[in-house]
mmCIF file of N, CA, C and O in Angstrom:
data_model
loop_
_atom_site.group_PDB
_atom_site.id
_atom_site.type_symbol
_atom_site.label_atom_id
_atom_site.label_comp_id
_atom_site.label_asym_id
_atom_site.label_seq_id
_atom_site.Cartn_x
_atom_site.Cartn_y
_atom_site.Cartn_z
ATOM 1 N N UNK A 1 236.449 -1.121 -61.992
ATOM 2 C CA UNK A 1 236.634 -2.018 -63.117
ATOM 3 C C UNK A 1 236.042 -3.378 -62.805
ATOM 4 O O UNK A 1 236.413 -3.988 -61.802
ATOM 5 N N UNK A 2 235.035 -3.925 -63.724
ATOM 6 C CA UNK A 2 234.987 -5.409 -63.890
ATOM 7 C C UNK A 2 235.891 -6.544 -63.887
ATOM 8 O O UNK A 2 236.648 -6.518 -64.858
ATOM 9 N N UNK A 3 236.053 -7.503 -63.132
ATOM 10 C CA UNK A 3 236.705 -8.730 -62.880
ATOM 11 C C UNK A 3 236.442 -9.022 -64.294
ATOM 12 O O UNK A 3 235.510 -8.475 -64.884
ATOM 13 N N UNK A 4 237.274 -9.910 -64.893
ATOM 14 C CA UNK A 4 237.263 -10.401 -66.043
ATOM 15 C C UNK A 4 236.430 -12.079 -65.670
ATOM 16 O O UNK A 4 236.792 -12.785 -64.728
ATOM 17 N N UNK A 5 235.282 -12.459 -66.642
ATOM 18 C CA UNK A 5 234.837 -13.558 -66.043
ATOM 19 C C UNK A 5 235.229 -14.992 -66.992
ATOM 20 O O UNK A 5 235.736 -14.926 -68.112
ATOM 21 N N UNK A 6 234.965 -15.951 -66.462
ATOM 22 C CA UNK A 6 235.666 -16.855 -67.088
ATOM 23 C C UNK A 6 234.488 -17.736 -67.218
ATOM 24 O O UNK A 6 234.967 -18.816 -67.563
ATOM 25 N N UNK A 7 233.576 -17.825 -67.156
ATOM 26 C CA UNK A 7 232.047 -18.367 -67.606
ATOM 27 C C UNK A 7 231.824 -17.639 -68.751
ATOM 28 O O UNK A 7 231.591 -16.434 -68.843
ATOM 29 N N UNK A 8 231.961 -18.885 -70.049
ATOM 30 C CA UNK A 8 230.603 -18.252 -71.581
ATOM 31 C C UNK A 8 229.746 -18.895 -71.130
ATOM 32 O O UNK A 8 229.703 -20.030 -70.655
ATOM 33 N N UNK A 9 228.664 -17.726 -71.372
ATOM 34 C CA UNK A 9 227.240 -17.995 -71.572
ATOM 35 C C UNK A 9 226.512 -18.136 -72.373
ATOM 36 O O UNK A 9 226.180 -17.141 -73.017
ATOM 37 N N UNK A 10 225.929 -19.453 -72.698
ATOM 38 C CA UNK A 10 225.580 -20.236 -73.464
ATOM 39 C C UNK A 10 223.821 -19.736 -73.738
ATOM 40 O O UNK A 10 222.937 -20.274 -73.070
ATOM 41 N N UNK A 11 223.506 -18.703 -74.750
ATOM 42 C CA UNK A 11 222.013 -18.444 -75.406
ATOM 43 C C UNK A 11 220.970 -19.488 -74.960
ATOM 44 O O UNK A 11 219.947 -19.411 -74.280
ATOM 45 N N UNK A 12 221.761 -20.733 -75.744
ATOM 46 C CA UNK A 12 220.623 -21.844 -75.649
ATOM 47 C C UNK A 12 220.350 -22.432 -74.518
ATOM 48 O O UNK A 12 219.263 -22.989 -74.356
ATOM 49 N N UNK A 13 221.282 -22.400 -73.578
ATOM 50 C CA UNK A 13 220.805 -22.925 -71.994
ATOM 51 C C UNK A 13 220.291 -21.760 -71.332
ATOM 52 O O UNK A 13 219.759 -22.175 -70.302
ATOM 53 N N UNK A 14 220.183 -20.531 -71.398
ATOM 54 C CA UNK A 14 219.386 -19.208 -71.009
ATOM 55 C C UNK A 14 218.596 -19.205 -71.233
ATOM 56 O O UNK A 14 217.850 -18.798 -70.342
ATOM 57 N N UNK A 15 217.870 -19.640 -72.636
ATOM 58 C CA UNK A 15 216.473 -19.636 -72.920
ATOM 59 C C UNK A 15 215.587 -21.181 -72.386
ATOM 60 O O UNK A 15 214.395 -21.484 -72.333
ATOM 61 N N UNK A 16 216.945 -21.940 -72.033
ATOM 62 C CA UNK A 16 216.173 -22.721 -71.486
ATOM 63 C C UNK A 16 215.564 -23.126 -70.049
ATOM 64 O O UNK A 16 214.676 -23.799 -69.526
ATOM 65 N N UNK A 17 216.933 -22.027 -69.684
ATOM 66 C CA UNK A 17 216.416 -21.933 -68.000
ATOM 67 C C UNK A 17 214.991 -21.015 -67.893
ATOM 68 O O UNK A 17 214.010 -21.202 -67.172
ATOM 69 N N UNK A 18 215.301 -19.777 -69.050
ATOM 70 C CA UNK A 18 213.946 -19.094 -68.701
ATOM 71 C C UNK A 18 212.375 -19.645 -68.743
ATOM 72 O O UNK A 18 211.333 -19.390 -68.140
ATOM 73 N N UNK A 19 212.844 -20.636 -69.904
ATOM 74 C CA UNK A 19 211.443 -21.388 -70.450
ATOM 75 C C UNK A 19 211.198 -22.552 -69.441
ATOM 76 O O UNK A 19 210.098 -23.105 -69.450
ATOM 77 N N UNK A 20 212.039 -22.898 -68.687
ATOM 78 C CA UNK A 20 211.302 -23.455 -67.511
ATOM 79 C C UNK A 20 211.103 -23.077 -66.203
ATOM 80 O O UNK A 20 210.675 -23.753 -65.267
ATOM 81 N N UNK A 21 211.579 -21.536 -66.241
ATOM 82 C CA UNK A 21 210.948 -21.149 -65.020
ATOM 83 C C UNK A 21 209.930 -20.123 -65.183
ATOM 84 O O UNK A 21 209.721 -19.233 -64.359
ATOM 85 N N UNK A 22 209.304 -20.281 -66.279
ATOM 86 C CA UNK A 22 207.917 -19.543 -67.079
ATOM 87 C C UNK A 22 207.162 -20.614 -67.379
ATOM 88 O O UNK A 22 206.212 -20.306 -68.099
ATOM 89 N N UNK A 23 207.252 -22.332 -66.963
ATOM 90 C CA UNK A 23 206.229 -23.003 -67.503
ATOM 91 C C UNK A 23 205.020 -22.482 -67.265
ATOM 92 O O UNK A 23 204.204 -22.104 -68.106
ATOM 93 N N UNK A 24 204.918 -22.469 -66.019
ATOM 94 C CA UNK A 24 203.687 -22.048 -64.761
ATOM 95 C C UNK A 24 202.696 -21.212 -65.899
ATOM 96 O O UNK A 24 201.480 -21.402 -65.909
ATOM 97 N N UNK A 25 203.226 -20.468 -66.649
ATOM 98 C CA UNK A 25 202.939 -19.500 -67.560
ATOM 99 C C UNK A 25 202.250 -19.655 -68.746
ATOM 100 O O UNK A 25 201.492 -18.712 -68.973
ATOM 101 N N UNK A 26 202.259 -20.599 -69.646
ATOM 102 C CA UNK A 26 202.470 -21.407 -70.809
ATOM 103 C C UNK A 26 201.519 -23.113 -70.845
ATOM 104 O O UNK A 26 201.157 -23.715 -71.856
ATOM 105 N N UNK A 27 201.349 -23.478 -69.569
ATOM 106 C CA UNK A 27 201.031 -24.819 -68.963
ATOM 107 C C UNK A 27 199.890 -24.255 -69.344
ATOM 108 O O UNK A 27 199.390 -23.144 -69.167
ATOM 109 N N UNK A 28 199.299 -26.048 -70.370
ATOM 110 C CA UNK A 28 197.887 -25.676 -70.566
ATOM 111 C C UNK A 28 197.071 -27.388 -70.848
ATOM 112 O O UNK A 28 197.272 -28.086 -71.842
ATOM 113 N N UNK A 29 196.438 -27.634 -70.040
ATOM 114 C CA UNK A 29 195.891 -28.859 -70.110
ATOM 115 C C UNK A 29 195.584 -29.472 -71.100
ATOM 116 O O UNK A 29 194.596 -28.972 -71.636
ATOM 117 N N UNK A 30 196.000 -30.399 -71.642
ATOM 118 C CA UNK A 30 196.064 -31.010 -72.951
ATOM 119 C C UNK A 30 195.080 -32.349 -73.133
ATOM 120 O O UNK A 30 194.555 -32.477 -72.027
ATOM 121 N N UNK A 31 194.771 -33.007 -73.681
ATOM 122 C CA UNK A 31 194.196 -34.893 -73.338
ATOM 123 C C UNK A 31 195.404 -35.642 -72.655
ATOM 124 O O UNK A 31 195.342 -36.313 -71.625
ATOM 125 N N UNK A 32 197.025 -35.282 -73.788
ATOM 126 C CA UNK A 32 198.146 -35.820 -73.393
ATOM 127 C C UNK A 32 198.354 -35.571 -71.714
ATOM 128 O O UNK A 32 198.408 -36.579 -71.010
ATOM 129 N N UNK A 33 198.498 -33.935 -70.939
ATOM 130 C CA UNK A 33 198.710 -33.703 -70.057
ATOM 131 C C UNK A 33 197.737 -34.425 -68.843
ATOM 132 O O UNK A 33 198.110 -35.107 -67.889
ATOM 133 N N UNK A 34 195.924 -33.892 -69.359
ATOM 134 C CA UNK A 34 195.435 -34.789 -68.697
ATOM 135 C C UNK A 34 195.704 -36.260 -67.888
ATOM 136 O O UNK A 34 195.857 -36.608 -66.717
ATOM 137 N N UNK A 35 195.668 -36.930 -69.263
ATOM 138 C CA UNK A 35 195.899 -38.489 -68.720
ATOM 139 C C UNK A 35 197.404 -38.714 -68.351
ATOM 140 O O UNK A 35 197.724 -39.902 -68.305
ATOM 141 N N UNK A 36 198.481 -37.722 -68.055
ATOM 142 C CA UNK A 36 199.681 -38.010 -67.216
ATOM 143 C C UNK A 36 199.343 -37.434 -66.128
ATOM 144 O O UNK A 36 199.948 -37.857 -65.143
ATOM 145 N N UNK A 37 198.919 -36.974 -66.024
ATOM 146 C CA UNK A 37 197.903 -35.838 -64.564
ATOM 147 C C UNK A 37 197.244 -37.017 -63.675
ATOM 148 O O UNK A 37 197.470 -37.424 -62.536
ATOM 149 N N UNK A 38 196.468 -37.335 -64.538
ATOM 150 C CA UNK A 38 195.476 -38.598 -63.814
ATOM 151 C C UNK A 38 196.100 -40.031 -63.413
ATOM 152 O O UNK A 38 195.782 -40.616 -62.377
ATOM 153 N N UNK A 39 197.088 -40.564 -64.420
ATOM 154 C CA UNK A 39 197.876 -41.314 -64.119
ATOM 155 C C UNK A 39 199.024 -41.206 -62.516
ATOM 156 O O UNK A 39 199.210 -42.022 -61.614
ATOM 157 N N UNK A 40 199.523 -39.970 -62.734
ATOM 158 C CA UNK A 40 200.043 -39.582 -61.535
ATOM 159 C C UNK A 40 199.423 -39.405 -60.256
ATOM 160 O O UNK A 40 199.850 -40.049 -59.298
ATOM 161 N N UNK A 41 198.396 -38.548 -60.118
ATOM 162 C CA UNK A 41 197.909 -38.428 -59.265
ATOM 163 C C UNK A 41 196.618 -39.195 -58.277
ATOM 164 O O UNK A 41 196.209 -39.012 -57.130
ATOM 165 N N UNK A 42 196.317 -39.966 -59.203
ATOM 166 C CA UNK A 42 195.106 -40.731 -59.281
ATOM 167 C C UNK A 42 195.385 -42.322 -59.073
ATOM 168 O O UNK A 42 195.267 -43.042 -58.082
ATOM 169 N N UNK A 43 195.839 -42.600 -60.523
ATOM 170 C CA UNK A 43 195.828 -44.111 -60.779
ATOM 171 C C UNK A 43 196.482 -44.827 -59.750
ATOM 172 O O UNK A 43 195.947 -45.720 -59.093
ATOM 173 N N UNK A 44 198.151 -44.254 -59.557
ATOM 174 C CA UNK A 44 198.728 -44.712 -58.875
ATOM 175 C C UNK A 44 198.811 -44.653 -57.547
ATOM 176 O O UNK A 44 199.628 -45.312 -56.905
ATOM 177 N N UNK A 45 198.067 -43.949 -57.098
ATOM 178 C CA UNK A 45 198.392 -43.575 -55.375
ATOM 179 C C UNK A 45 196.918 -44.608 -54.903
ATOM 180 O O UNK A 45 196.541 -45.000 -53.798
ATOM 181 N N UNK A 46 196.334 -44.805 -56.330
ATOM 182 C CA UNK A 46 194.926 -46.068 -55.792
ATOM 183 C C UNK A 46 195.799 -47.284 -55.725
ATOM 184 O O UNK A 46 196.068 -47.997 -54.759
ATOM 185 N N UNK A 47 196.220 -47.362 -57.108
ATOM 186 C CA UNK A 47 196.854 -49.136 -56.747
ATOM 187 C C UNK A 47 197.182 -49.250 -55.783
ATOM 188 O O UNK A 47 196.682 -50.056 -54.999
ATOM 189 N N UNK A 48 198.203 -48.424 -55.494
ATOM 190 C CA UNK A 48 198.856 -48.704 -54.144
ATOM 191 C C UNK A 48 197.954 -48.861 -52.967
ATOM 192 O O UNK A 48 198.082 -49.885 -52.296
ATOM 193 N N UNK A 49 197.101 -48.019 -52.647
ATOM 194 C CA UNK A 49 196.346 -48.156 -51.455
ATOM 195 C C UNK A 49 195.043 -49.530 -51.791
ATOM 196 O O UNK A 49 194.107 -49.766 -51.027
ATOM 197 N N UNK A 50 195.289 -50.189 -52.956
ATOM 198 C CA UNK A 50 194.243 -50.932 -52.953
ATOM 199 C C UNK A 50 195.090 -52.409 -52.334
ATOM 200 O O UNK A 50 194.662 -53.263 -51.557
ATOM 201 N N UNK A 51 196.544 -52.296 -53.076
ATOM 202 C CA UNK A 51 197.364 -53.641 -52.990
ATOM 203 C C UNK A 51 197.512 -53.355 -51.248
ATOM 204 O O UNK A 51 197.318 -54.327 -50.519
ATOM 205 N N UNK A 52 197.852 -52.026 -50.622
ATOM 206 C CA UNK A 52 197.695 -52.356 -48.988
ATOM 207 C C UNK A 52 196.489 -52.897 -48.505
ATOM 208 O O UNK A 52 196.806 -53.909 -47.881
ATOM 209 N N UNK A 53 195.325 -52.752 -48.472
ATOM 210 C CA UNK A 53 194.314 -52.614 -48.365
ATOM 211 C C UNK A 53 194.097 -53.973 -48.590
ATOM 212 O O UNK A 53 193.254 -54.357 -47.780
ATOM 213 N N UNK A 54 194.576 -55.139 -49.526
ATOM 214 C CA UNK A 54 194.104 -56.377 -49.604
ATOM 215 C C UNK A 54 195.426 -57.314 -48.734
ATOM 216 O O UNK A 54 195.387 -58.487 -48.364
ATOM 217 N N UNK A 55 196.298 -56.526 -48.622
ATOM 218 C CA UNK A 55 197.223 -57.370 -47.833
ATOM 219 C C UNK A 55 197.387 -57.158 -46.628
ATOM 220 O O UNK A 55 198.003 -58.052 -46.047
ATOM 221 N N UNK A 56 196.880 -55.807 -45.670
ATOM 222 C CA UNK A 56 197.183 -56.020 -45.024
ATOM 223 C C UNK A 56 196.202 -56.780 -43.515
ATOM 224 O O UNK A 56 194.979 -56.825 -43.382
ATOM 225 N N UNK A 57 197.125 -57.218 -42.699
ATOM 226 C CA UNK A 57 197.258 -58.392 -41.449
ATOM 227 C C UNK A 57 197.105 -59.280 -42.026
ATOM 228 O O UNK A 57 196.361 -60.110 -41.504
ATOM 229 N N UNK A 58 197.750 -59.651 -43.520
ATOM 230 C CA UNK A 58 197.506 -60.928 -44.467
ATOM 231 C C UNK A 58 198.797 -61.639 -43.486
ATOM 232 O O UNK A 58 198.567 -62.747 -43.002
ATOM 233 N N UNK A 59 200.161 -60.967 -43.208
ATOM 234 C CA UNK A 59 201.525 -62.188 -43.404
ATOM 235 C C UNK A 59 201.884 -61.376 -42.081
ATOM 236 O O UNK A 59 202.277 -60.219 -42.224
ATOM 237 N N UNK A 60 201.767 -61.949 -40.721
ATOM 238 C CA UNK A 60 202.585 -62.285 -39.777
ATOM 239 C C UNK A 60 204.063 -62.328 -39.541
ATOM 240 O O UNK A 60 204.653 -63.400 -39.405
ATOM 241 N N UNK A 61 204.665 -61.163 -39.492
ATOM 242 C CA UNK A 61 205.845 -61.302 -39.662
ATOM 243 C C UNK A 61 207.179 -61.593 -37.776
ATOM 244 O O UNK A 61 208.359 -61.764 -37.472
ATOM 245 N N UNK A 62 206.198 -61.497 -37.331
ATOM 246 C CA UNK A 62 206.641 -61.788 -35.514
ATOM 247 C C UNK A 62 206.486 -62.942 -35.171
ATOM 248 O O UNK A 62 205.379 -63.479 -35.212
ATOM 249 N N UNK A 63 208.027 -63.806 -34.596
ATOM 250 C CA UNK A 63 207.943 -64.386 -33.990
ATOM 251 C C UNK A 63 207.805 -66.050 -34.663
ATOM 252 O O UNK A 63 207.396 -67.053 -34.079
ATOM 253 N N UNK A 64 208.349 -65.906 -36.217
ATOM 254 C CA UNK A 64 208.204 -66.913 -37.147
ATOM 255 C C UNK A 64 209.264 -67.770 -37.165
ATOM 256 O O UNK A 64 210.159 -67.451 -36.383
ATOM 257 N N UNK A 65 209.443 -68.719 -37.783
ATOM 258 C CA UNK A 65 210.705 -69.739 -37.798
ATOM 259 C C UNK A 65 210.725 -70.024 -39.161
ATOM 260 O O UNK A 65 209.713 -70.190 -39.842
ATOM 261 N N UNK A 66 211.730 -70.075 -39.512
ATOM 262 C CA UNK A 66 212.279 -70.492 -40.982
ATOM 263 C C UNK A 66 211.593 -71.641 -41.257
ATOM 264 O O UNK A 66 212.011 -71.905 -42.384
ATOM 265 N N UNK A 67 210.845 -72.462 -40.975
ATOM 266 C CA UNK A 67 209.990 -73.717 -41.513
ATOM 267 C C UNK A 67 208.163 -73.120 -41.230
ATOM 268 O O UNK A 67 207.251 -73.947 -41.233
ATOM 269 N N UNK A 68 207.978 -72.084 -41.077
ATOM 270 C CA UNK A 68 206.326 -71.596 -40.738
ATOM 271 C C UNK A 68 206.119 -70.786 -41.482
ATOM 272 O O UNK A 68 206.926 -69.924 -41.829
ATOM 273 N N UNK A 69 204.758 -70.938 -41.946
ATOM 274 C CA UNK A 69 204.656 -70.130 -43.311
ATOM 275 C C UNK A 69 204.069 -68.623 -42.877
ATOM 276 O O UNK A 69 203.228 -68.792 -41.995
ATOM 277 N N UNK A 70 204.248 -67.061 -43.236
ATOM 278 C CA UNK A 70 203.849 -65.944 -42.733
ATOM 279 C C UNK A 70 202.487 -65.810 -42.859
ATOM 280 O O UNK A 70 201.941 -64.904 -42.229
ATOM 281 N N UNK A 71 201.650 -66.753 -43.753
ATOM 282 C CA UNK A 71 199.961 -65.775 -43.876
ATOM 283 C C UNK A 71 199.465 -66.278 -42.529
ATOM 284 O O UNK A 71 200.033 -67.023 -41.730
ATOM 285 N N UNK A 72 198.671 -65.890 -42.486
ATOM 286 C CA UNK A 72 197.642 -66.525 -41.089
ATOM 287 C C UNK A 72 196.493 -66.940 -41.638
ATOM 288 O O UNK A 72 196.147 -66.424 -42.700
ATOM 289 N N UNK A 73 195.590 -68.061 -40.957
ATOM 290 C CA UNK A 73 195.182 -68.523 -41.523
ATOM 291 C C UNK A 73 193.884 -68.799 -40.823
ATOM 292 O O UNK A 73 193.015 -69.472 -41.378
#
């Protein structure tokens, strides 16, 4: 005999678990998808390496005193 269960199961969260573990399936490159694609993967991992890239050995952080300023100069 079956345990009696005490979980309802809810249709609309079933189809929604299925429909996202079938994106992989369905995923189809869009302009929209594109440019969040490119934004993600692209845009931002440049800024970032551009803003390191101009700052850094800009600010001295060893060996400073609360009245000396960090850039070097």
């Amino acid at each position: 005999m079956a345990a009696a269960s005490y979980l309802k199961v809810d249709p609309a969260v079933e189809r929604w678990n299925r429909m996202r573990e079938d994106v992989y399936k369905h995923f189809r490159f869009t302009p929209r998808t594109t440019l969040i694609s490119l934004t993600g993967f692209v845009f931002v991992p440049g800024a970032i390496y551009y803003l390191a890239s101009q700052t850094h050995l800009k600010y001295k952080w060893t060996g400073r005193r609360k009245d000396e300023a960090l850039t070097q100069l």
